[in-house]
Coordinates of C-alpha atoms in Angstrom, one line a residue:
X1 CA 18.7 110.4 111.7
X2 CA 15.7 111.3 109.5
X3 CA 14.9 108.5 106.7
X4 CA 16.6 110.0 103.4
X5 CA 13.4 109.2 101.5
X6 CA 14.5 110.6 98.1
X7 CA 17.5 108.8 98.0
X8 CA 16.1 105.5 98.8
X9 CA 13.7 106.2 96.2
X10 CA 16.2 107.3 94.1
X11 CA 18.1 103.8 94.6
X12 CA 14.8 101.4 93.6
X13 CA 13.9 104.4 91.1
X14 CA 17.8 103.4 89.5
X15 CA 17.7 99.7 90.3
X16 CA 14.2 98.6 89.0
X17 CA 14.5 100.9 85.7
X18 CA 17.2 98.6 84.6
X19 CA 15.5 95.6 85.6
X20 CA 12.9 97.7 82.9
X21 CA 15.1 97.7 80.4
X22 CA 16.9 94.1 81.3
X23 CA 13.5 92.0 82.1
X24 CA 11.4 92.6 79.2
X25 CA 14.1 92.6 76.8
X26 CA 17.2 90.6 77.3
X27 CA 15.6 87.3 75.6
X28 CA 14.5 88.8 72.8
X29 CA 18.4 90.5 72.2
X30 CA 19.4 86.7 73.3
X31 CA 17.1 85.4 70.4
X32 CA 18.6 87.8 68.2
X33 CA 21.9 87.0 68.3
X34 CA 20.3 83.1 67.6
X35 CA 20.4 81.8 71.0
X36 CA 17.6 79.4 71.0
X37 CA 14.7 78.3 73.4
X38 CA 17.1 76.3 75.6
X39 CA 19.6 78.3 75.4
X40 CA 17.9 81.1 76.8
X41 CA 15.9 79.0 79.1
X42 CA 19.8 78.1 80.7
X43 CA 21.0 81.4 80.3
X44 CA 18.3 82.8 82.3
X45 CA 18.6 80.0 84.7
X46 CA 22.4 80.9 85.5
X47 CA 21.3 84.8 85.7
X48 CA 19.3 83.6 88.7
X49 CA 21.1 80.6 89.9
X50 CA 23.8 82.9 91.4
X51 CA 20.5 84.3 93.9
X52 CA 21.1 81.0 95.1
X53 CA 24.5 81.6 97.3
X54 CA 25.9 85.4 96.4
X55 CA 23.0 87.1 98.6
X56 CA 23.3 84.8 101.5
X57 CA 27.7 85.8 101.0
X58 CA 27.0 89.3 101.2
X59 CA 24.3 89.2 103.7
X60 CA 26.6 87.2 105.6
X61 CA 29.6 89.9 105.4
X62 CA 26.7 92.9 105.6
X63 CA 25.6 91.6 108.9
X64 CA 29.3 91.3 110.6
X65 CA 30.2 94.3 109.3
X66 CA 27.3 96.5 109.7
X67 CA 27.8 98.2 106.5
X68 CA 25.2 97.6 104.1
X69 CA 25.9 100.5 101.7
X70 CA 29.4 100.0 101.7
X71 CA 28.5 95.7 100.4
X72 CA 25.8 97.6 97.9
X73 CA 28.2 100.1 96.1
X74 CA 31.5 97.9 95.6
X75 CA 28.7 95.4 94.5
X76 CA 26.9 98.1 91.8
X77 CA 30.1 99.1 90.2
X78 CA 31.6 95.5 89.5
X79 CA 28.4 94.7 88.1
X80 CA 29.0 97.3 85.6
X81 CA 32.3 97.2 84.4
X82 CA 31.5 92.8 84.6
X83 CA 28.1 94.1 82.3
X84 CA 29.8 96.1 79.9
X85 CA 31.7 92.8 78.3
X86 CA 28.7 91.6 76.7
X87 CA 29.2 94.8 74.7
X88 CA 32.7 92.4 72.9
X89 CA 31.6 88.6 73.7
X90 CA 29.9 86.0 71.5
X91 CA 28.9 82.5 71.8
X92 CA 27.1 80.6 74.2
X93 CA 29.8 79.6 76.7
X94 CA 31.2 83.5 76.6
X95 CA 27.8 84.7 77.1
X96 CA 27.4 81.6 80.4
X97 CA 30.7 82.6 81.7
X98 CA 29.9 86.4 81.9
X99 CA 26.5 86.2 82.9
X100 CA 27.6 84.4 86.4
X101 CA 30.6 86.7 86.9
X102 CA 27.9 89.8 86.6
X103 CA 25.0 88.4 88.2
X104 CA 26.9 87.2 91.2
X105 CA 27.5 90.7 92.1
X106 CA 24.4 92.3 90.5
X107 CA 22.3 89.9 92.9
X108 CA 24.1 91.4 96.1
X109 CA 22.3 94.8 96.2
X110 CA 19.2 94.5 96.1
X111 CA 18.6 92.3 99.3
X112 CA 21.2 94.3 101.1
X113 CA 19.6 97.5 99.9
X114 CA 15.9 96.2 101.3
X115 CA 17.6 95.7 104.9
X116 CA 19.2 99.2 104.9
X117 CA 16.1 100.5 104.0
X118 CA 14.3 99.0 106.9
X119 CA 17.3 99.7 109.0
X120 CA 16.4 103.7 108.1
X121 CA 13.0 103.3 108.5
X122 CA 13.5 101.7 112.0
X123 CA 10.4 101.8 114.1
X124 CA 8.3 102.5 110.4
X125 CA 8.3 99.5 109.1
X126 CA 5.2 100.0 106.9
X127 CA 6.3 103.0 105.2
X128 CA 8.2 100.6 102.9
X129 CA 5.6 100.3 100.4
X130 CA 5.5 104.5 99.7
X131 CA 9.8 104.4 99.3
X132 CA 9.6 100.9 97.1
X133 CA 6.8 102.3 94.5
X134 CA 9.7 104.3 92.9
X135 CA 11.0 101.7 91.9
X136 CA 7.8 100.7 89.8
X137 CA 8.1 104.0 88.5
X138 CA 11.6 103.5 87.4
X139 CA 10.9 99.9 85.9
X140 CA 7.6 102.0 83.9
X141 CA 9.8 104.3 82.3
X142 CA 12.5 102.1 80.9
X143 CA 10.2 99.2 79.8
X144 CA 7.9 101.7 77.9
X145 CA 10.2 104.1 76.3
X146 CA 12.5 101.1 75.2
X147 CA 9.4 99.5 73.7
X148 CA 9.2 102.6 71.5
X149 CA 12.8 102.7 71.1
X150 CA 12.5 98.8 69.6
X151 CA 10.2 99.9 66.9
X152 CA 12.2 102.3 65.7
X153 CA 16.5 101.0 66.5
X154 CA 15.7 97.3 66.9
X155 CA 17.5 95.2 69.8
X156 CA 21.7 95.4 68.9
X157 CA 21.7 98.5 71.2
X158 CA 20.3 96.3 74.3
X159 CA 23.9 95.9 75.8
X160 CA 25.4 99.7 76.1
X161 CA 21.1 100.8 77.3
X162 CA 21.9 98.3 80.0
X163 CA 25.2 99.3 80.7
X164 CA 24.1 102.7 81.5
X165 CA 21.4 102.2 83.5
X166 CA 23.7 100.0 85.4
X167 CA 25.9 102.9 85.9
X168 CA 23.2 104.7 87.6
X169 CA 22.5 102.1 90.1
X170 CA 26.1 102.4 91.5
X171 CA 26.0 106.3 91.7
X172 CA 22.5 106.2 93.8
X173 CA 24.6 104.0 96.1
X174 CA 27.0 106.6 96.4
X175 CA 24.5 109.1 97.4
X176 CA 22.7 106.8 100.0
X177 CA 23.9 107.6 103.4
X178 CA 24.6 104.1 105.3
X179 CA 22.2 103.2 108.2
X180 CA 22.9 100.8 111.2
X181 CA 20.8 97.9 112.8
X182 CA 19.7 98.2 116.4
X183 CA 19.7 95.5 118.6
X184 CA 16.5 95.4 120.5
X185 CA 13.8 92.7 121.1
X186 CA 13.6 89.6 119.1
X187 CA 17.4 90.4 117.7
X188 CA 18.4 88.2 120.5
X189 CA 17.8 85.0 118.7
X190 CA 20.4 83.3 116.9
X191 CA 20.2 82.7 113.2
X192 CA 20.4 78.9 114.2
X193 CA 16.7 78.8 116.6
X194 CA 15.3 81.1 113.7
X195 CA 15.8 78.6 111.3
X196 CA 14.3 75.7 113.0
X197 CA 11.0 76.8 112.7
X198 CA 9.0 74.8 110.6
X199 CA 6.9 78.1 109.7
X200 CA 10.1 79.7 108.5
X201 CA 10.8 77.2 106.1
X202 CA 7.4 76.8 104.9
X203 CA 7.6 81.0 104.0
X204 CA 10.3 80.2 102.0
X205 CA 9.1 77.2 99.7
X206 CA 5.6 79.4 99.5
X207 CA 8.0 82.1 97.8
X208 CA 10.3 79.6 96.0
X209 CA 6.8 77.8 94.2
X210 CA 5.8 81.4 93.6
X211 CA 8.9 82.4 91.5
X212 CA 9.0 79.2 89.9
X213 CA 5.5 80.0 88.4
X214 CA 6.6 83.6 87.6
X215 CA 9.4 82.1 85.7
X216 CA 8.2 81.5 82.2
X217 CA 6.5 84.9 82.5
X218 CA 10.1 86.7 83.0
X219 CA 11.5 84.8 80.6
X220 CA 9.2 84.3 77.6
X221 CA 6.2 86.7 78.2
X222 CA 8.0 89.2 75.5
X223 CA 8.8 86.1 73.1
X224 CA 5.3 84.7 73.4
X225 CA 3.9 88.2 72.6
X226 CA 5.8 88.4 69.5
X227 CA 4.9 85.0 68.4
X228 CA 1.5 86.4 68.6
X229 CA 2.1 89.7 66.3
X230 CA 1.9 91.9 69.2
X231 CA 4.5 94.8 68.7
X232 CA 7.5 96.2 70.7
X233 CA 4.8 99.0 71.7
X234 CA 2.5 96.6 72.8
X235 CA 4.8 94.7 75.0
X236 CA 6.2 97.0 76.7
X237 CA 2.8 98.7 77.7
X238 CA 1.7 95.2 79.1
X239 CA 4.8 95.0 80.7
X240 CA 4.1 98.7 81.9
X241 CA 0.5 98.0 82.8
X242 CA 1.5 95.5 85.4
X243 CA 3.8 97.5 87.0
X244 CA 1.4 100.6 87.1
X245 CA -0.8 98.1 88.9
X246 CA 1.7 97.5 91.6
X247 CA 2.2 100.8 91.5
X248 CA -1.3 101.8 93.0
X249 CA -1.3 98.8 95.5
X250 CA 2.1 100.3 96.9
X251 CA 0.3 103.7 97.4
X252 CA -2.4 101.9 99.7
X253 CA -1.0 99.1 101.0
X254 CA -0.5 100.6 104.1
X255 CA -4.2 101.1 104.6
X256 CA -4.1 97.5 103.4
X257 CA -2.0 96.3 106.2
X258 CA -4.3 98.1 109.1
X259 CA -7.0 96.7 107.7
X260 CA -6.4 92.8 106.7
X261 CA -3.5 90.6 108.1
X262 CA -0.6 89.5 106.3
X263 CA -2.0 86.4 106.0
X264 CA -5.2 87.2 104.7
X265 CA -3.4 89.3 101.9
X266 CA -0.8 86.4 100.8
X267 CA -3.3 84.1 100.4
X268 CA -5.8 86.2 97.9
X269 CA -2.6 86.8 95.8
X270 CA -2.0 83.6 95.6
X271 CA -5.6 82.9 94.3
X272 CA -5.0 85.4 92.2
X273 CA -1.9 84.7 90.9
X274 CA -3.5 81.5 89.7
X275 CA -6.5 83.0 88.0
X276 CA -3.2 85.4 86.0
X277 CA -1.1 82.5 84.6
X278 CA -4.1 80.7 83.1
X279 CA -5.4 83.7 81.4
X280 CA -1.5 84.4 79.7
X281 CA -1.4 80.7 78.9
X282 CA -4.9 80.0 77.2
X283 CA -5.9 83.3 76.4
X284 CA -3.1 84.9 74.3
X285 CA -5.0 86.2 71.8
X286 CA -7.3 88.4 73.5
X287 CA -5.9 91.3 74.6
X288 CA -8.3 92.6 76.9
X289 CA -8.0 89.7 78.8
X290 CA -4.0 90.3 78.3
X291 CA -4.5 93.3 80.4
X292 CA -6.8 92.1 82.8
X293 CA -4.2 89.4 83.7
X294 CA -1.4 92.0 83.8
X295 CA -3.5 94.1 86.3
X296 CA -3.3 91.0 88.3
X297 CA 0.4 91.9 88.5
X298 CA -0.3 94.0 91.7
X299 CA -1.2 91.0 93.6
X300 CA 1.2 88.7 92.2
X301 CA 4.3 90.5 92.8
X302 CA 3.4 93.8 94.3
X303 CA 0.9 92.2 97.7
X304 CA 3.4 89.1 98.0
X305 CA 7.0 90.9 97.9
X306 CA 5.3 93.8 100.3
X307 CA 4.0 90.7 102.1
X308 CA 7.6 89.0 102.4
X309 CA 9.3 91.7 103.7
X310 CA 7.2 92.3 106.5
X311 CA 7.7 88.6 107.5
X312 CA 11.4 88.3 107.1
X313 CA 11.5 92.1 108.8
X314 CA 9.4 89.5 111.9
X315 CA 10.9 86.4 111.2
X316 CA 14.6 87.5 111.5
X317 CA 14.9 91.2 113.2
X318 CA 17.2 93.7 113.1
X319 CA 20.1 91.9 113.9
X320 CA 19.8 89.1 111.4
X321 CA 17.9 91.6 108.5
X322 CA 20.7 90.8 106.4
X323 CA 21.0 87.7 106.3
X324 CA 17.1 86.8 106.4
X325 CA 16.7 89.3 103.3
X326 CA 19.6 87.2 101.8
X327 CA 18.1 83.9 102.4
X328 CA 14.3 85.3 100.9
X329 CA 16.1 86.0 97.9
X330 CA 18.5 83.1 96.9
X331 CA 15.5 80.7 98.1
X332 CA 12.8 82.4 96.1
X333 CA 13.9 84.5 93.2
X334 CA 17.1 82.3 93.1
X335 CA 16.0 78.4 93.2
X336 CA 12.4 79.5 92.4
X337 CA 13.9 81.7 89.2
X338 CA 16.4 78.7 88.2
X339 CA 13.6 75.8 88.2
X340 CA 11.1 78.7 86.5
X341 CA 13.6 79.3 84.1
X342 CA 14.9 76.1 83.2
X343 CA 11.5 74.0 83.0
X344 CA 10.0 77.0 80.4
X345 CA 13.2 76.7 78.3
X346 CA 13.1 73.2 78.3
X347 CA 9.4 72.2 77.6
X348 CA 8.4 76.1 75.7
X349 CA 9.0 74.7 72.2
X350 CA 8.3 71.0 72.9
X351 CA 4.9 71.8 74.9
X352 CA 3.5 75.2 73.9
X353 CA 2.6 78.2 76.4
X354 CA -0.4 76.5 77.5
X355 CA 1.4 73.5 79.1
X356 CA 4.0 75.6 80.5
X357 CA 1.9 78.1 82.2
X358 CA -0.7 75.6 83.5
X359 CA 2.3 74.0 85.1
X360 CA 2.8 78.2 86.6
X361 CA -0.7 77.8 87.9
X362 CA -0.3 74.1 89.5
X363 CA 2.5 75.6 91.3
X364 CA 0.5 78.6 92.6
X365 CA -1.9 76.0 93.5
X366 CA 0.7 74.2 96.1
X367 CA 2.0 77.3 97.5
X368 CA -1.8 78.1 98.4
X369 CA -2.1 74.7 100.3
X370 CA 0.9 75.5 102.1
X371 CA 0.8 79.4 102.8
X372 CA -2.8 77.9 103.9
X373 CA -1.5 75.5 106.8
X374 CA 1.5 77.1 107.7
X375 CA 2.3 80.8 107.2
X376 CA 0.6 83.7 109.0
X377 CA -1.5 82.0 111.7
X378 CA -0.4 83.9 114.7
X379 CA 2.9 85.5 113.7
X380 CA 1.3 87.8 111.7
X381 CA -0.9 89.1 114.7
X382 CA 2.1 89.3 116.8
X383 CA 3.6 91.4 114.6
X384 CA 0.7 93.8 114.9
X385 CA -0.1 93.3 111.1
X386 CA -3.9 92.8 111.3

């Protein structure tokens, strides 16, 4: 079957224009409704605490079913109509209550959704890259135009934007023709011998340091904008900017992956991805350098998640894609997110930015040490990613 590449698009196109509208912007409609620092530090914390086990559930019943799409769409549309109560809650423990119940299916589709892609693109692994930019696209769009729309409406509108772009997400599953896993080559393993390899495990605390750094940013960057007088404009342009980065390193990473290993390329980002959360942290009030660091957004994200699913796509194989997608997402984006989360909520107003980001940086700084000793060394050039 050919790959269906404008429906995959379509899917991240959908899926990441929410997380534009959702990422930027949910903790500044949180602090409107007079959540405070905390607060939002756990409310963001139990958005991405359910990364922790949901993917690994669904990757577990995608895998034994062999129906990704079918997981991904009765996911999308109980994250929806789970969504739509925050357009009738209020209170803390409301607003706790629903945000699990949502997120515990909302965090099912996208790792599911990044095996069936592979799964499609079989034999074309580094095409990923050219169907995943779309989905930079998408996030561009939403974050921009709902910066505009800030200026001019204000934030009580957050929860029926959000609702509706949810809404899209289910119907480009609908569209998305289901693909199957083959079961050739290092798809004999068991999950079991995978996971006793200590280079394995050493990917995924990399990854997990890596979203605990990138935790403040998705929670407070927009907050710590506006406590500098930037406008709803302004933020979502930076926010924009980054992502427009990404965008271009999608378009030529795979020139990127002929010409330098996987190994090589993780560990620049993560240099990088230092040299990004010490300019937000100490350098808030120049804006040029604002945009220098969100240009750094390409490695931080873009050259480490294009990075990761190569590995896993190694590590794991067809047969346990699933499951290994699962596990890359409730390890990093899950534990990494909740400890991000929770350790800028608690110490943002006690500590400042600058504290809280330096600790970003010192966690960037580990992963380097590790991803140094550990990750890459020959798998890498196994995998023909040199």
């Amino acid at each position: 079957m050919s790959v269906p590449y404008w429906r995959l698009s379509g899917f991240y196109f959908c899926y990441f224009a929410t997380l534009g509208g959702f990422l930027p912007y949910w903790s500044l409609y949180l602090e409107s409704v007079d959540f405070n620092a905390i607060e939002i530090g756990e409310l963001s914390a139990l958005l991405v605490g359910t990364k922790i086990i949901a993917p690994n559930i669904w990757g577990w019943i995608a895998d034994r079913s062999g129906r990704s799409l079918r997981i991904i769409r009765i996911a999308c549309f109980f994250a929806v109509i789970l969504f739509s109560g925050f357009l009738f809650v209020e209170g803390y423990l409301a607003f706790a209550l629903l945000t699990v119940a949502f997120s515990f299916f909302w965090n099912a589709a996208l790792p599911q959704f990044e095996a069936a892609t592979l799964f499609h693109l079989k034999q074309e692994p580094q095409r990923y890259s050219q169907i995943r930019l779309w989905g930079s696209i998408g996030f561009i769009v939403t974050v921009s135009g709902i910066g505009r729309l800030l200026d001019w409406q204000g934030l009580a509108f957050m929860p029926e934007i959000i609702t509706g772009l949810l809404g899209s997400i289910w119907l480009m599953a609908l569209l998305t023709p289901e693909a199957y896993a083959s079961q050739q080559g290092i798809d004999g393993i068991a999950i079991g011998g995978i996971l006793k390899k200590p280079e394995v495990w050493a990917f995924f605390f990399v990854y997990m340091l890596l979203q605990v750094a990138h935790g403040p940013y998705y929670v407070f960057y927009s907050i710590f904008l506006n406590q500098h007088d930037y406008s709803g404009t302004t933020t979502g342009m930076l926010w924009s900017l980054g992502v427009f980065a990404e965008i271009l390193l999608f378009v030529l990473m795979r020139r990127v992956l002929v010409k330098y290993s996987l190994r090589h390329i993780l560990l620049v980002s993560i240099l990088l991805s230092i040299l990004r959360w010490l300019l937000i942290g100490w350098c808030a009030d120049n804006l040029a350098l604002l945009v220098f660091a969100q240009v750094l957004h390409a490695a931080t994200f873009g050259a480490t998640h294009v990075t990761a699913i190569h590995l896993v796509d190694y590590y794991f194989g067809h047969r346990h894609q699933g499951k290994g997608q699962a596990l890359y997402s409730s390890v990093s984006f899950g534990l990494g997110g909740v400890l991000g989360s929770l350790y800028s909520g608690y110490f943002w107003d006690s500590q400042g930015a600058r504290f809280v980001y330096s600790i970003a940086a010192v966690c960037c700084c580990m992963a380097l040490l590790i991803a140094f000793v550990w990750v890459g060394r020959d798998n890498a050039k196994q995998a023909g990613f040199v």
